[in-house]
Coordinates of C-alpha atoms and ligand atoms in Angstrom, one line a residue:
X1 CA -111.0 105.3 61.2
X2 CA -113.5 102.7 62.1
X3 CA -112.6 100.6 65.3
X4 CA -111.9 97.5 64.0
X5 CA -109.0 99.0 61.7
X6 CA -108.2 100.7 64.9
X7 CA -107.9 96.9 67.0
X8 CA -105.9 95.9 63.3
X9 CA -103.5 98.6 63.6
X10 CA -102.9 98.4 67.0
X11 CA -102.1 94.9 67.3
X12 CA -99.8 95.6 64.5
X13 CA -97.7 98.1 66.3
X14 CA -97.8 96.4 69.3
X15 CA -95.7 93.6 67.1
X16 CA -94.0 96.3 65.5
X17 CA -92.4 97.6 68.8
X18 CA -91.5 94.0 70.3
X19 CA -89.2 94.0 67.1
X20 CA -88.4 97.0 67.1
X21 CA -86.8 95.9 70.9
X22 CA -85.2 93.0 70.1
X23 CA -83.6 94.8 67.2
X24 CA -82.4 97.8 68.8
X25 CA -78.9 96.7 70.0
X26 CA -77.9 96.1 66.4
X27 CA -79.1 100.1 65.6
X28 CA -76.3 102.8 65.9
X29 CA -77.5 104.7 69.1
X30 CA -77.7 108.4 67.9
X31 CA -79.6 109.2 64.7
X32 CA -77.0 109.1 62.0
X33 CA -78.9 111.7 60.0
X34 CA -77.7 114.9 58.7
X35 CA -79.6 118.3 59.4
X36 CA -83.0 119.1 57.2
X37 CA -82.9 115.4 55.8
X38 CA -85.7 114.2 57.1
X39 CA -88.0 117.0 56.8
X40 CA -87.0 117.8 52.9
X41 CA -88.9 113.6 52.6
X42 CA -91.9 115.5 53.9
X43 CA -94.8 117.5 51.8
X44 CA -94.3 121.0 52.6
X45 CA -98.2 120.8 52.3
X46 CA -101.1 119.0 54.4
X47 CA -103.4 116.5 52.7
X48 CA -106.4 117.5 50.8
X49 CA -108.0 113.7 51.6
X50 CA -107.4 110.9 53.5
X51 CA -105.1 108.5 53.3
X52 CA -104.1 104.8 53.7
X53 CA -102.9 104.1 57.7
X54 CA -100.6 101.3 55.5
X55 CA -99.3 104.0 53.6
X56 CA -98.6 106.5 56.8
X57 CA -97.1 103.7 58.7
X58 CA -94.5 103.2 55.5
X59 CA -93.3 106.7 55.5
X60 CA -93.1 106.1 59.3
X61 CA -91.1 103.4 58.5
X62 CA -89.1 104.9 56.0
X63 CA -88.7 108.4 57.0
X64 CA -89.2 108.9 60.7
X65 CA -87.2 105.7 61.8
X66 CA -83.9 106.6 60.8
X67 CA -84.0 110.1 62.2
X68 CA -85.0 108.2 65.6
X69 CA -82.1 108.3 68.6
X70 CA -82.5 105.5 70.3
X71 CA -83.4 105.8 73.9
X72 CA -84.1 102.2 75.2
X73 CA -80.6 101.2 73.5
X74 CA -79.0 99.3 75.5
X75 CA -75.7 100.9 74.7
X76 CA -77.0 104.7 75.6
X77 CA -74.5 106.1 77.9
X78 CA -75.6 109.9 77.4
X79 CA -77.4 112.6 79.2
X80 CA -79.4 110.6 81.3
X81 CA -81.4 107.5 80.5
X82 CA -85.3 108.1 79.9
X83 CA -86.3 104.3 80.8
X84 CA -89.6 103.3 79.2
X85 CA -90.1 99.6 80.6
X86 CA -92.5 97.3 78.6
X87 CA -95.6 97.3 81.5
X88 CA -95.0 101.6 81.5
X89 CA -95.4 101.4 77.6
X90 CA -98.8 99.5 77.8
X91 CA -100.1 101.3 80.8
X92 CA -99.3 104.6 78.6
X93 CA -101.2 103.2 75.9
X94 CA -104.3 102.5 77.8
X95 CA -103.9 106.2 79.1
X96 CA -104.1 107.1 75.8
X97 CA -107.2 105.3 74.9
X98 CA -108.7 106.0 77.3
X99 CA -108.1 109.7 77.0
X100 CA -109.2 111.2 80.1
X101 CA -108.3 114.7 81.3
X102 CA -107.5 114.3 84.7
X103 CA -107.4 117.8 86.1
X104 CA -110.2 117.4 88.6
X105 CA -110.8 114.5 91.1
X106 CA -114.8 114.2 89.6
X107 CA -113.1 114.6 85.9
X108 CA -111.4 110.8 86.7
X109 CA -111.7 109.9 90.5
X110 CA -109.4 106.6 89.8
X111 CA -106.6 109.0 88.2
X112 CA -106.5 111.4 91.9
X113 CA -107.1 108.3 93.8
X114 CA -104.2 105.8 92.2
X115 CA -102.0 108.9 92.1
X116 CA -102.4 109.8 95.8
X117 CA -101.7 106.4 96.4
X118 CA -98.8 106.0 94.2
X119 CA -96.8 109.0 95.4
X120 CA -97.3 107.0 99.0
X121 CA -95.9 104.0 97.5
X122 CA -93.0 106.2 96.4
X123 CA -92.6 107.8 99.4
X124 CA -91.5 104.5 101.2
X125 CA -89.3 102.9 98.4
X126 CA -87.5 106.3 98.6
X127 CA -87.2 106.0 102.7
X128 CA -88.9 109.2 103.1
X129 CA -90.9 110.0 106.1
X130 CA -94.7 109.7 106.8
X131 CA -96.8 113.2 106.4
X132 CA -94.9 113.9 102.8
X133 CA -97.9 114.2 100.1
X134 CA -96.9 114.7 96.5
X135 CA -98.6 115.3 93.1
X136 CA -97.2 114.1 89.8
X137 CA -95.7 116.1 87.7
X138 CA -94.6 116.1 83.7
X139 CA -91.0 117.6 84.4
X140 CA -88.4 118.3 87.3
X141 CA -88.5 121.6 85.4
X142 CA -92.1 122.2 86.1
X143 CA -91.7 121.3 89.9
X144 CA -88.8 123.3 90.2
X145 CA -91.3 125.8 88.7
X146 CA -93.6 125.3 91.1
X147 CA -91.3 125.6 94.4
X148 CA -89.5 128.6 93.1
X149 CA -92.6 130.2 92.8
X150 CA -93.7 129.3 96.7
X151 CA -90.9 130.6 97.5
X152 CA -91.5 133.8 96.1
X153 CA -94.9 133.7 97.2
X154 CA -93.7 132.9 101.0
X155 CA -91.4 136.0 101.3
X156 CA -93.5 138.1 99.6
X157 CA -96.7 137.3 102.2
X158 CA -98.5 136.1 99.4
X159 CA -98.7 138.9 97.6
X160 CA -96.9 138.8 93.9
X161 CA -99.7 136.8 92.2
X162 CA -102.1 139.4 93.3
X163 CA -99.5 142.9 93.3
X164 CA -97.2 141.4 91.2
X165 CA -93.4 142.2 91.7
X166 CA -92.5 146.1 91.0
X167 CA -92.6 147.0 95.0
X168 CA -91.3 143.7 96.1
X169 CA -87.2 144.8 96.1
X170 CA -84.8 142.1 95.4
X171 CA -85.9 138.5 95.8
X172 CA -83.4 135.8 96.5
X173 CA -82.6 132.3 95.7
X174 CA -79.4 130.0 96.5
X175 CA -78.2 127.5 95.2
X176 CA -74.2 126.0 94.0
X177 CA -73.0 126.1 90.7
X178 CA -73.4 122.6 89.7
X179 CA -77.6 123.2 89.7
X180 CA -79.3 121.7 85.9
X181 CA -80.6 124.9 83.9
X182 CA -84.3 124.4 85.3
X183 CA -83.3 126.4 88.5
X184 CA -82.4 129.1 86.3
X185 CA -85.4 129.0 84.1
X186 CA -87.6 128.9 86.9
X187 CA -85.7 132.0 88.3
X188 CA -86.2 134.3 84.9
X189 CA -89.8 132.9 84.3
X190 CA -90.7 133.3 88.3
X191 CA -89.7 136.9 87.7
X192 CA -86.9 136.7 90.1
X193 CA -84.3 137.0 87.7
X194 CA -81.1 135.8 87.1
X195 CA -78.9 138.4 89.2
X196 CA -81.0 137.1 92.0
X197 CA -80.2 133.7 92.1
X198 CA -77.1 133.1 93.9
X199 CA -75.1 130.8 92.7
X200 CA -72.9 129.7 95.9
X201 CA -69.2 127.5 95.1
X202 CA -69.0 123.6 96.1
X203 CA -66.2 122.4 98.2
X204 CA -66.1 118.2 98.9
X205 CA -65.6 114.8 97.2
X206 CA -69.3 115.4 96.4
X207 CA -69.3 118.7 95.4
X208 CA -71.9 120.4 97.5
X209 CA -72.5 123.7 97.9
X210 CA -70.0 125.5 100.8
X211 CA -72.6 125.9 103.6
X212 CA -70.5 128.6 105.0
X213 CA -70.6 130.5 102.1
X214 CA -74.2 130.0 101.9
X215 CA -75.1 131.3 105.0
X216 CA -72.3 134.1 104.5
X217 CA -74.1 134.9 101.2
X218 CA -77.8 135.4 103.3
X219 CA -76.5 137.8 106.1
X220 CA -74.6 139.7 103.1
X221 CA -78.2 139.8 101.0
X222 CA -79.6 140.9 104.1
X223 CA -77.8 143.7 105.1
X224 CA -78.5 145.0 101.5
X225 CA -81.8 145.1 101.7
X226 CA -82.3 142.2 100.0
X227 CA -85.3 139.3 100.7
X228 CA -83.9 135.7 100.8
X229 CA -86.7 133.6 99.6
X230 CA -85.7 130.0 99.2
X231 CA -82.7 127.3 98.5
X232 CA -82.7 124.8 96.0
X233 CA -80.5 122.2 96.8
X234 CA -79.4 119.1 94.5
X235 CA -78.6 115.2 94.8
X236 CA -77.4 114.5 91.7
X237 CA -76.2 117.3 89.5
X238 CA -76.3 116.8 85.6
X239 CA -73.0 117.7 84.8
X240 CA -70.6 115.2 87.0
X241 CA -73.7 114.3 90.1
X242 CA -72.7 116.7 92.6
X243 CA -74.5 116.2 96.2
X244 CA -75.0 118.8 98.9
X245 CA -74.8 118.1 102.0
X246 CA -78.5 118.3 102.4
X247 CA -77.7 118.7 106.6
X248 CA -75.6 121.4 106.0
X249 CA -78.0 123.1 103.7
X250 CA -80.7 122.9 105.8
X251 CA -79.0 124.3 108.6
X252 CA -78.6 127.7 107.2
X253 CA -82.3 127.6 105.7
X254 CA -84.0 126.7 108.8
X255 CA -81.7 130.2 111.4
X256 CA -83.1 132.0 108.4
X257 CA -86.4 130.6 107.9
X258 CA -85.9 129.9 104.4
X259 CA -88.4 127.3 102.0
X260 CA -86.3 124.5 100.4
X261 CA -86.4 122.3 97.2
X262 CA -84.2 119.7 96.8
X263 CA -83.4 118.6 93.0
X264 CA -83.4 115.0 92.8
X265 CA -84.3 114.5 88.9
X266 CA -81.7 112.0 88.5
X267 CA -80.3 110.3 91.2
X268 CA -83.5 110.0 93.6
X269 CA -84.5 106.6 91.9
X270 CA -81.0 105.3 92.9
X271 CA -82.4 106.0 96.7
X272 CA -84.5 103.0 96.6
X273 CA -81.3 101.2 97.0
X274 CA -81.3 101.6 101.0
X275 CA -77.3 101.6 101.3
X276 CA -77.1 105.4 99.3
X277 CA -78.8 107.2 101.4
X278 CA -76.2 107.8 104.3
X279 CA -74.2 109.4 101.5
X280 CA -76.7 111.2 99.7
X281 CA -80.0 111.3 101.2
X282 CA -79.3 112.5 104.9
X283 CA -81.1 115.0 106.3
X284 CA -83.8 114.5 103.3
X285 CA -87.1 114.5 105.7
X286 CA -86.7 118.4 106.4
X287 CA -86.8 119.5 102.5
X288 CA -89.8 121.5 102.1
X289 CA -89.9 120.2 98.5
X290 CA -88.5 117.2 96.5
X291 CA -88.5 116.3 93.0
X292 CA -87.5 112.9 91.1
X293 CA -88.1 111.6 88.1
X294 CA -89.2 108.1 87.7
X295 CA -89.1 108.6 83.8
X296 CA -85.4 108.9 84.6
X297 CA -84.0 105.9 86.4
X298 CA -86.8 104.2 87.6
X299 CA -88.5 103.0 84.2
X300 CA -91.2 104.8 84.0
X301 CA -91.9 106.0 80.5
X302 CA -91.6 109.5 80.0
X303 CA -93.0 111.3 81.1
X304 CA -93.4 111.5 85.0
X305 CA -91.8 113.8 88.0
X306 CA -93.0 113.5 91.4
X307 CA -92.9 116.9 93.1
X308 CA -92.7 115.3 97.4
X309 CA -94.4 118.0 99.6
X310 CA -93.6 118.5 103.7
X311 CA -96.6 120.8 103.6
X312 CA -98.8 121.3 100.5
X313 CA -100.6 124.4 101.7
X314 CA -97.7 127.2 100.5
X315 CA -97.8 125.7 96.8
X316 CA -101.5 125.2 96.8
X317 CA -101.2 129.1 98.3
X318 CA -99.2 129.8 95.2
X319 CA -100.8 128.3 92.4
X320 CA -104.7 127.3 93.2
X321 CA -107.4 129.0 91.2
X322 CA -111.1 128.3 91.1
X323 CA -113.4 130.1 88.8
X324 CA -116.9 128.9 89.0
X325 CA -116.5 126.7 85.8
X326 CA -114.0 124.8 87.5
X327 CA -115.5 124.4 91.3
X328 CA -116.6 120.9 92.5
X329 CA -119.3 120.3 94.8
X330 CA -118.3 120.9 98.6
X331 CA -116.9 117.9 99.8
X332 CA -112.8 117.3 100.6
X333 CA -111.2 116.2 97.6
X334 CA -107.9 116.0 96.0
X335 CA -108.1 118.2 92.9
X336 CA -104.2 117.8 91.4
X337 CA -104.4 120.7 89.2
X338 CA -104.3 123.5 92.3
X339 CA -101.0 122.4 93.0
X340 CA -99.6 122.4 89.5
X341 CA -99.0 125.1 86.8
X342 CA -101.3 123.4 83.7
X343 CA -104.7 123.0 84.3
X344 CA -104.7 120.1 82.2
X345 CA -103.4 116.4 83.6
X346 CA -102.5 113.0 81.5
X347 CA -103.0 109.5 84.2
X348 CA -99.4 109.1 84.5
X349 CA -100.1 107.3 87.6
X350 CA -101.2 103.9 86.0
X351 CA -97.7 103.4 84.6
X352 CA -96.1 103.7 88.1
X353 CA -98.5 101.2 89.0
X354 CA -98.0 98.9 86.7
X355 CA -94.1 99.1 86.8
X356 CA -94.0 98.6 90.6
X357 CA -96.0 95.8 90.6
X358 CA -94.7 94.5 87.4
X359 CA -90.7 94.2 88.8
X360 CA -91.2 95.0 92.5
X361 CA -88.6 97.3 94.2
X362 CA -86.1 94.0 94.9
X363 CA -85.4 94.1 90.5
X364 CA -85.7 97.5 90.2
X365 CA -82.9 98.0 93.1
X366 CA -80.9 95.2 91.7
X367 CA -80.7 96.6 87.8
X368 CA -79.2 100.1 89.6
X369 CA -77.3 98.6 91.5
X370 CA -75.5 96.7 88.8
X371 CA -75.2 100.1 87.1
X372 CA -73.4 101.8 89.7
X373 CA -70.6 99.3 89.6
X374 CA -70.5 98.7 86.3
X375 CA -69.8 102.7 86.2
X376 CA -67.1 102.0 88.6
X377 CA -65.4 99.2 86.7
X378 CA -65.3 100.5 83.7
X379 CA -64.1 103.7 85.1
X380 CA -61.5 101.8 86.5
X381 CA -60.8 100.1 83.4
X382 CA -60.4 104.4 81.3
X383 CA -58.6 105.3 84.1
X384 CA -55.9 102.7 83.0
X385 CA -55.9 103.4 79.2
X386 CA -52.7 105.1 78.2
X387 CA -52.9 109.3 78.3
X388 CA -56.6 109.0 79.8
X389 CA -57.7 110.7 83.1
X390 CA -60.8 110.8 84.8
X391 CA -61.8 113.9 85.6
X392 CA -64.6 113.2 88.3
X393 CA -65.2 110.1 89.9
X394 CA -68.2 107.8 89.8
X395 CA -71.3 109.9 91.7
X396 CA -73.6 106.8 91.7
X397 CA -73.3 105.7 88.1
X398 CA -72.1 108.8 86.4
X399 CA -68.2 109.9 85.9
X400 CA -66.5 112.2 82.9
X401 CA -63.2 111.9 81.9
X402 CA -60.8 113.4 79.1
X403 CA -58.7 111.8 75.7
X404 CA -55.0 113.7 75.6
X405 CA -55.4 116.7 74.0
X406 CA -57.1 120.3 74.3
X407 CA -61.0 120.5 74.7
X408 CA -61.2 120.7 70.5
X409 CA -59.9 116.6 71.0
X410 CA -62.5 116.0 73.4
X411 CA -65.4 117.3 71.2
X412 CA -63.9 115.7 68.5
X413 CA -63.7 112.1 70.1
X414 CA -67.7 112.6 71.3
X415 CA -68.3 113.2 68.1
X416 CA -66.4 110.4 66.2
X417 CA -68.0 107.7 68.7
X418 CA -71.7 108.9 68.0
X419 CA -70.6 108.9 64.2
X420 CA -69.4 105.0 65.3
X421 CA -72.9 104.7 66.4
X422 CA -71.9 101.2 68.9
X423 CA -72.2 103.2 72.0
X424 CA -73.4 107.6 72.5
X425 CA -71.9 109.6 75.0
X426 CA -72.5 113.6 75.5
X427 CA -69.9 115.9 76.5
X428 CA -69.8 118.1 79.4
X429 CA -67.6 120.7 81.5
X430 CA -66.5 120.6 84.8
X431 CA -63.5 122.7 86.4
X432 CA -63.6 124.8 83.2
X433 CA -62.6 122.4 80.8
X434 CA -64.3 120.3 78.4
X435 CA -65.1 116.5 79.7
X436 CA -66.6 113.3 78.2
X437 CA -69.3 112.3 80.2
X438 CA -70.2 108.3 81.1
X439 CA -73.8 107.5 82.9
X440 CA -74.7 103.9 83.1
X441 CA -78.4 103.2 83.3
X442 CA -80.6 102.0 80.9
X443 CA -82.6 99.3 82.1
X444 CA -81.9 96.4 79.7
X445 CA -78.0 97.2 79.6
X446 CA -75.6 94.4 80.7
X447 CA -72.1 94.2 82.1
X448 CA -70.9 93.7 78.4
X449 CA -73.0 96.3 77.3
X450 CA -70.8 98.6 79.2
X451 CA -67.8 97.0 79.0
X452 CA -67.8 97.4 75.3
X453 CA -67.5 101.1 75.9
X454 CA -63.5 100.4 76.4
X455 CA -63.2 99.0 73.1
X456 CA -64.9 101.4 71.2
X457 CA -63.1 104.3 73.0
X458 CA -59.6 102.9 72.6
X459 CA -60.8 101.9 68.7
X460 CA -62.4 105.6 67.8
X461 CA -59.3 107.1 69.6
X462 CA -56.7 105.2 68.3
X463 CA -58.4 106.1 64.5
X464 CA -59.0 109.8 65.5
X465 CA -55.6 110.9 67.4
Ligands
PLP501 C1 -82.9 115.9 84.0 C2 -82.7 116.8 85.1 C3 -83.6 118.0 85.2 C4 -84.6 118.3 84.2 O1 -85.6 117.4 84.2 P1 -86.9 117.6 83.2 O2 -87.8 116.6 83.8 O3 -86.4 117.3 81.9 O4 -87.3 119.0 83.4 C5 -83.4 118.8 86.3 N1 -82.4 118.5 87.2 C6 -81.6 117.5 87.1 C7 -80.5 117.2 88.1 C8 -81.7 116.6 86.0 O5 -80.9 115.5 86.0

């Protein structure tokens, strides 16, 4: 392709997605496309020659579009929201034409510079202390990664990446039932394993982990034999937002010297918002290791974790590597791919910087704001239809609740509203039963938005029951 085709096609997908925007609340929210139908519209062969970008986009068009969920809809109520504001999209896209490979601070110095200065910038609109550095990350997962992996490395004297594990007994990790998957991955892949993470029960409005039993959990490990390496705490839980108490936590990590990492994926972008953090942000300056996920909340486009360090050292003790190919010449520099797992690194700095400055923290605070007490309302509002019943409470902007009936209703009410395609929810389970689950944060959504949640409900229900 020549690069004035390329300036021609770009300008016409730039057009393409402002359309595609404005269009999107009239689009049912979940793909309403049945399994194997969109790749049966697909040659089961690559192309001998080229073809027409006209023609490609047409398929695109045609046969990618409708198999598209819509993410940035303004009626997306599920998992949680992936935000991609506008200025994020067009940093991304000169990030991708520009197509550096940041591993290194020589291989882009403006990539490690803007990102050192970005995870700063974060650092304050979160309200945490001064001496926290950072490095950006593509997933919570891979931070979580990272600190279970110091972890190990810290209680084993820095010794598994070299010996590996077979001498090292029984490693372990704590943590309360309502942790996201990732802490288990990173426990199987980490080569702890799953036995060894410890999986302590929550008490509390909140949910957080019993810090009684946590500690009761250590001196029992201990007196086995076993090596407590680390606790992974969480603000925000997937399922219904459960919060330690990160004070209480931290209490039993620090009489047994133990590393922490505090899950934040979600809700850390609500802790902008200076009036959360009594509730769920106490204690927060201790945590060894934090991770949030501005692709989440915030609006920056997927994707982009920050991983907050206390101390880098122990991870850059855990995962830096420097064969000669990859050494720089002797002076102090930030080189963000010792502290990661990849070698490789995309700028995803540049879209933080254009979303802060684009909205400033006062928008970005107001837009979550309005979120959480939308969430509230409109829980108010289930809470009052006939045979409903919440089943957890507003955490920030994220309740679940139930339809009358067994857990085979529930399914079947998720399922019927995504078929509806107005609004998409996800279920979930808390208490061992089957719940609906309601988050409220997309970033263009509005009070009607949500509000039109009721109708469709009490319509799909009422059709269903
Ligand atoms: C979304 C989420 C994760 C996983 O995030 P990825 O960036 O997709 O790996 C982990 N923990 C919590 C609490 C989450 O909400």
């Amino acid at each position: 392709m020549k690069w004035d085709e390329y300036a021609k096609w770009g300008k016409h997908i730039a057009g393409w997605g402002a359309d595609y925007h404005s269009s999107l609340a009239d689009r049912p929210v979940r793909a309403q496309t049945a399994i194997g139908e969109i790749a049966a519209q697909i040659p089961m062969t690559p192309p001998e020659s080229g073809e027409e970008m006209a023609t490609i986009l047409k398929d695109f068009d045609e046969v990618i579009m409708p198999g598209m969920t819509h993410w940035q809809h303004p009626r997306f109520f599920a998992y949680f929201p992936a935000n991609a504001t506008p200025p994020s999209m067009l940093a991304e896209q000169l990030v991708n034409t520009v197509a550096a490979q940041c591993m290194l601070w020589q291989t882009s110095p403006a990539a490690t510079e803007l990102e050192g200065v970005m995870v700063n910038w974060l650092r304050q609109a979160l309200g945490l202390a001064v001496g926290f550095t950072g490095v950006i990350q593509d997933s919570a997962s891979s931070a979580t990664l990272s600190a279970v992996l110091t972890m190990r490395e810290r209680a084993t004297g820095f010794t598994g990446n070299k010996d590996g594990l077979s001498q090292k007994g029984h490693l372990r990790i704590y943590c309360s039932t309502e942790v996201h998957t990732s802490i288990d991955r990173a426990c199987w892949v980490a080569g702890i394993g799953q036995a060894n993470l410890v999986k302590i029960a929550t008490k509390g409005p909140l949910f957080g982990m019993d810090a009684d039993a946590l500690d009761a959990a250590i001196r029992a490990d201990i007196a086995a034999g076993h090596i407590p390496a680390g606790i992974i705490a969480i603000t925000g839980g997937t399922g219904i937002g459960a919060c330690d108490d990160l004070r209480a936590v931290l209490r039993v990590a620090q009489a047994h010297d133990l590393y922490t990492h505090l899950d934040a994926a979600w809700a850390g972008s609500a802790m902008i918002c200076p009036e959360f953090r009594d509730t769920f942000w106490a204690g927060v300056d201790s945590f060894d290791s934090i991770v949030f996920n501005p692709h989440k909340w915030l609006g920056a486009q997927f994707d982009c974790s920050v991983q907050f360090l206390r101390d880098a050292t122990p991870q850059l003790n855990t995962l830096k590597i420097e064969p000669e190919y990859l050494k720089t010449s002797g002076e102090e520099v930030v080189n963000y791919s010792e502290w990661t797992i990849p070698l490789g690194r995309r700028f995803r700095a540049l879209k933080i910087w254009f979303l802060l400055r684009s909205y400033g923290l006062d928008d970005l605070r107001r837009r979550i704001r309005n979120h959480v007490a939308w969430a509230e309302a409109l829980c108010a509002r289930i809470r009052a239809m006939e045979g409903f019943e919440i089943c957890s409470d507003p955490i920030l902007s994220l309740f679940t609740f139930r339809a009358p009936g067994d857990d085979a209703a529930q399914q079947r009410l998720v399922d019927a509203i995504n078929d509806d395609g107005r609004i998409y929810v996800t279920q979930g389970s808390h208490a061992g039963r089957k719940v609906i689950r309601f988050q409220v944060g997309q970033f263009d959504t509005t009070e009607d938005d949500v509000m039109m949640a009721e109708t469709v409900i009490a319509e799909v229900w009422e059709q269903i029951k």
